[in-house]
Structure formats: structure tokens, C-alpha cells
Amino acid sequence: MNNSSAIKLESIELDNNRIVVNTTDLPASMPHYNRMKRSRKAANPSKTIKTSRQTLFIDSLMNTFQIQTDASSPILMTSTDDELSNLPQFDRIDEQENNDETSIDMNEESSITHNSVSLKRPRLSYNKRLEANARERERVHNLTAAFEALRQVIPMYGDQSKLSRLSILRIACSYVHVLGALNEIDFSQGQNAYTLNESFHMLSCTILNELKRKKSN
DNA sequence: TAGGCCATCTGGTCCT
DNA sequence: AGGACCAGATGGCCTA
């Protein structure tokens, strides 16, 4: 796949105080970022993925409640303590680990070997840990969505769907300079103030560099 | 196959 | 006290 070879940076033009991207070299169909959203095992189900105690716990939950779920969907569960008490007692494993640290299975997830417990806060119970994990997933998903929103408003095209987050930030930063110059606003607070031409050139260079970087990866 | 990128889990710390 | 945020670890996916 080498559609990016057709990209011409000079296609970025300034027209009547608006940035215009010439899309004549665009591929007919633009890949959609969401299509890149990956399920960790979806693409290669035959590969072995280490099973954490949490995953085992979720599996047992799903077996217990006979939950069917899409692999790409976050697992959201609510359950009562009574229901949880019917599940395998993973806390016993904790006790075993605490009593005999040398017997830790090295194939287990590394976090299990973190037997240090915060003095400020005790280790979370499993349902609290699952809730925290779900919140963290939600937070990261929001972050990803924000990057996607930012990606859609920066002047790029072609292989844009595969821009890394770092590239998105770099290009967006250059773009802000151009917008500032267009509106005669100095975002740099007097330091390194760029003219419109300089800002425009910087944006082109940034896009070019990020595409080069991506190609070289 | 190595390296880049990203999702997820986890524990620590900050903040309300 | 508990949720938000952060960073480290881990492992899967993808590309050159």
C-alpha cells in the first residue's frame, strides 16, 4: 500500500484567507479510522494471549451469567456481592501469593507479582478493580475520540487515517500557527512569532515530515 | 522479524 | 473516600 506516494504538498493552498487542500490526488475511498479500531485478538485468534486473573474472573462471570459479548465491546457488568461470592475465590490466590511469594507462576501477568500494597489505600476488591478498569477504558476511549476529532480538522488527506497521535499533535500545532497568522493573532506571546508565509511553510514541512516518518516506520 | 503504535490492566498520586 | 489522572508493563497488530 503506497497511496501516500501520490500526495503533493503543494496541493495545500491559501485561497481568500482560507486553507484549501487540493484533493485531486485523493484515493477514491478513504479508509475510516474506526475500521482500525482493533480487538486485541480479533485479527489473529490463534495466537495465545496470557490470561490474567482478571480475565479469568471475567470469564467465570460470563460463564456464570451466560453472557455473550462482542470481542470489540467493552465488558460492562453489574453484579451483587452475593453473586460475586458464588464465583471462584480469587482472593485465595492472593493469600497464597502473599504467603509464598517464591511460588509465583512466572507465566502469570506481571501485575500479580506486584505484592506491594499501598499504605495509603488497600488493594481494590475485584469488583472495584473491574469498575476502575472500565472507567479507565472509558477515559482512554474518550482520549482516542478526541484525537480522532482533532485528526478530522487538520489539513491532511491520503493516509491520514493512520497518523499517529504524535503526528496529529505536531500537525495540529503547526496548523494553529497558520490560523493565528491568518487572523493576525500571535499565539507565541512574542516569542518566535511567524509570518503567514513562515507558518504556512512550517505546516507543509510538518506534514511532509510526519508522512516521511510514517513511511520510514 | 524488529520496531512503532496502541489497547488494556494496574497501582500510585492528585483532586474534589 | 473515591473518582480522575498518570505512567509503567505487557502483548497484539501492522509495516518495512
XYZ file of C-alpha atoms (C1' of nucleotides) in Angstrom:
249
model
C 0.000 0.000 0.000
C 1.562 3.151 -1.118
C -1.137 5.653 -1.862
C 0.795 8.266 0.007
C 3.285 8.464 -2.832
C 0.716 10.436 -4.804
C 0.408 13.161 -2.231
C 1.556 16.589 -3.272
C 2.221 19.033 -0.512
C 1.872 21.922 -2.871
C -1.768 20.947 -3.030
C -2.184 22.951 0.143
C -3.092 26.429 -0.945
C -4.185 29.665 0.548
C -7.333 30.881 -1.113
C -9.134 34.005 0.024
C -7.805 33.624 3.553
C -8.874 30.003 3.710
C -6.675 26.955 3.653
C -7.623 24.759 0.741
C -6.476 21.245 0.242
C -6.461 20.040 -3.340
C -7.944 16.589 -3.190
C -7.442 15.554 -6.773
C -4.874 13.025 -5.690
C -7.076 11.545 -3.031
C -7.699 7.840 -3.245
C -11.249 7.026 -4.239
C -12.124 5.626 -0.883
C -10.809 6.928 2.346
C -10.185 4.335 4.989
C -12.125 5.146 8.092
C -10.305 5.374 11.334
C -12.879 3.351 13.198
C -12.080 0.451 10.973
C -8.666 0.492 12.537
C -10.129 0.019 15.946
C -8.716 -3.260 16.943
C -9.841 -6.064 19.028
C -6.775 -7.451 20.659
C -7.378 -10.954 19.493
C -9.710 -10.455 16.569
C -7.097 -10.365 13.850
C -5.262 -13.451 14.960
C -7.375 -15.675 17.126
C -4.861 -18.487 17.007
C -2.289 -16.537 18.963
C -2.034 -17.220 22.627
C -2.793 -14.361 24.922
C -1.731 -14.600 28.513
C -4.688 -14.874 30.774
C -4.721 -12.622 33.756
C -6.660 -13.405 36.874
C -8.969 -10.576 35.908
C -9.642 -12.183 32.567
C -10.277 -15.474 34.275
C -12.582 -13.671 36.621
C -14.496 -12.109 33.740
C -14.651 -15.446 32.001
C -16.131 -17.049 35.058
C -18.610 -14.211 35.338
C -19.627 -14.699 31.763
C -19.936 -18.422 32.241
C -21.936 -17.926 35.399
C -24.342 -15.470 33.824
C -24.034 -16.967 30.335
C -23.102 -13.595 28.881
C -22.365 -13.404 25.182
C -20.336 -10.416 24.120
C -18.672 -8.998 21.071
C -14.916 -9.132 21.440
C -14.635 -5.489 20.469
C -17.138 -4.308 23.028
C -16.095 -3.215 26.446
C -17.375 -5.555 29.074
C -19.689 -3.786 31.425
C -21.120 -5.754 34.248
C -23.031 -5.124 37.364
C -23.467 -7.708 39.994
C -24.252 -8.002 43.613
C -21.811 -9.120 46.221
C -23.912 -12.220 46.676
C -23.481 -13.091 43.046
C -19.783 -12.427 43.269
C -19.485 -14.652 46.280
C -20.590 -17.577 44.149
C -17.667 -17.125 41.829
C -14.217 -18.686 42.224
C -12.376 -17.251 45.167
C -9.520 -15.387 43.538
C -8.693 -13.756 46.819
C -7.379 -17.098 47.937
C -4.766 -16.809 45.266
C -3.773 -13.505 46.783
C -3.388 -15.132 50.125
C -1.279 -17.876 48.644
C 0.894 -15.371 46.868
C 1.360 -13.339 49.986
C 2.249 -16.408 51.961
C 4.597 -17.891 49.422
C 5.969 -15.333 47.031
C 8.535 -17.734 45.637
C 5.813 -19.923 44.193
C 4.546 -17.273 41.810
C 3.876 -18.651 38.368
C 6.120 -16.660 36.069
C 3.600 -17.084 33.297
C 1.117 -15.021 35.205
C 0.676 -11.369 34.400
C 3.390 -9.227 35.885
C 1.000 -7.205 37.963
C 0.397 -10.250 40.062
C 3.964 -10.097 41.205
C 3.357 -6.588 42.491
C 2.692 -7.637 46.012
C 3.375 -4.199 47.342
C 0.214 -2.769 48.790
C -0.190 0.944 49.119
C -0.032 2.149 52.665
C -2.497 4.878 51.772
C -5.025 2.652 50.101
C -5.525 -1.088 50.264
C -5.699 -3.149 47.115
C -9.069 -2.792 45.440
C -11.547 -5.615 45.667
C -12.150 -7.410 42.411
C -15.451 -5.800 41.578
C -13.985 -2.391 42.434
C -10.967 -3.199 40.281
C -13.264 -4.147 37.394
C -15.145 -0.899 37.818
C -11.890 1.055 37.849
C -10.736 -0.775 34.737
C -13.982 0.092 32.971
C -13.606 3.741 33.923
C -10.048 3.766 32.690
C -11.080 2.187 29.412
C -13.798 4.811 29.045
C -11.288 7.562 29.771
C -8.835 6.260 27.198
C -11.622 5.802 24.662
C -12.567 9.445 25.178
C -8.955 10.403 24.650
C -8.861 8.389 21.439
C -12.091 10.021 20.280
C -10.607 13.442 20.957
C -7.569 12.593 18.851
C -9.896 11.395 16.105
C -11.842 14.652 16.269
C -8.605 16.598 16.065
C -7.388 14.468 13.174
C -10.510 15.306 11.201
C -9.936 19.058 11.371
C -6.272 19.219 10.478
C -5.298 19.821 6.854
C -4.303 16.349 5.821
C -5.501 13.741 3.418
C -4.453 10.434 1.904
C -3.058 8.194 4.601
C -4.482 10.484 7.245
C -6.364 7.699 8.955
C -3.107 6.181 10.079
C -1.487 9.258 11.509
C -0.070 8.560 14.907
C -1.212 10.619 17.842
C 2.151 12.317 17.934
C 1.830 13.281 14.266
C -1.675 14.580 14.852
C -0.390 16.817 17.644
C 2.541 18.113 15.601
C 0.442 18.922 12.567
C -2.282 20.479 14.689
C 0.294 22.684 16.380
C 1.581 23.932 13.033
C -1.956 24.428 11.854
C -2.740 26.599 14.853
C 0.200 28.815 13.926
C -1.195 29.205 10.416
C -4.656 30.018 11.697
C -3.156 32.512 14.084
C -1.180 34.163 11.321
C -4.282 34.272 9.146
C -6.111 36.137 11.849
C -3.085 38.168 12.858
C -3.077 36.567 16.261
C 0.240 35.816 17.860
C -0.123 32.582 19.811
C 3.544 32.587 20.689
C 3.322 35.543 23.061
C 6.012 37.421 21.228
C 8.404 34.510 21.038
C 9.107 33.052 17.635
C 6.276 34.929 16.021
C 5.918 33.680 12.474
C 4.627 35.410 9.408
C 1.844 33.822 7.455
C 4.272 32.551 4.848
C 6.569 31.127 7.506
C 3.671 29.460 9.289
C 2.387 28.064 6.052
C 5.785 26.713 5.161
C 6.121 25.193 8.618
C 2.792 23.436 8.219
C 3.801 21.970 4.884
C 7.121 20.842 6.298
C 5.462 19.305 9.336
C 3.032 17.340 7.208
C 5.835 16.214 4.941
C 7.987 15.171 7.889
C 5.190 13.250 9.525
C 4.449 11.404 6.318
C 8.137 10.613 5.926
C 8.259 9.425 9.485
C 5.299 7.182 8.909
C 6.790 5.750 5.740
C 10.086 5.021 7.419
C 8.397 3.080 10.195
C 11.494 -10.190 12.276
C 12.217 -5.727 14.522
C 10.222 -1.630 15.727
C 6.324 1.567 16.115
C 1.873 2.183 17.725
C -1.903 1.297 20.520
C -5.267 -1.025 23.979
C -5.560 -2.768 28.377
C -4.500 -3.563 33.155
C -2.669 -1.927 37.293
C -1.044 0.731 41.286
C 0.237 5.313 42.778
C -0.967 10.072 43.275
C -3.874 14.067 42.781
C -8.139 16.321 43.395
C -12.895 17.232 44.815
C -13.457 8.286 50.357
C -13.466 7.579 45.809
C -13.071 9.045 41.034
C -9.749 11.105 37.715
C -5.425 11.131 36.005
C -0.949 9.284 35.102
C 2.840 6.213 33.986
C 4.842 1.572 33.652
C 4.299 -3.072 31.987
C 2.591 -6.175 28.720
C 1.181 -8.009 24.471
C -1.280 -7.752 19.858
C -1.347 -5.719 15.247
C 0.888 -3.821 11.389
C 4.509 -2.476 8.173
C 9.051 -2.208 6.124
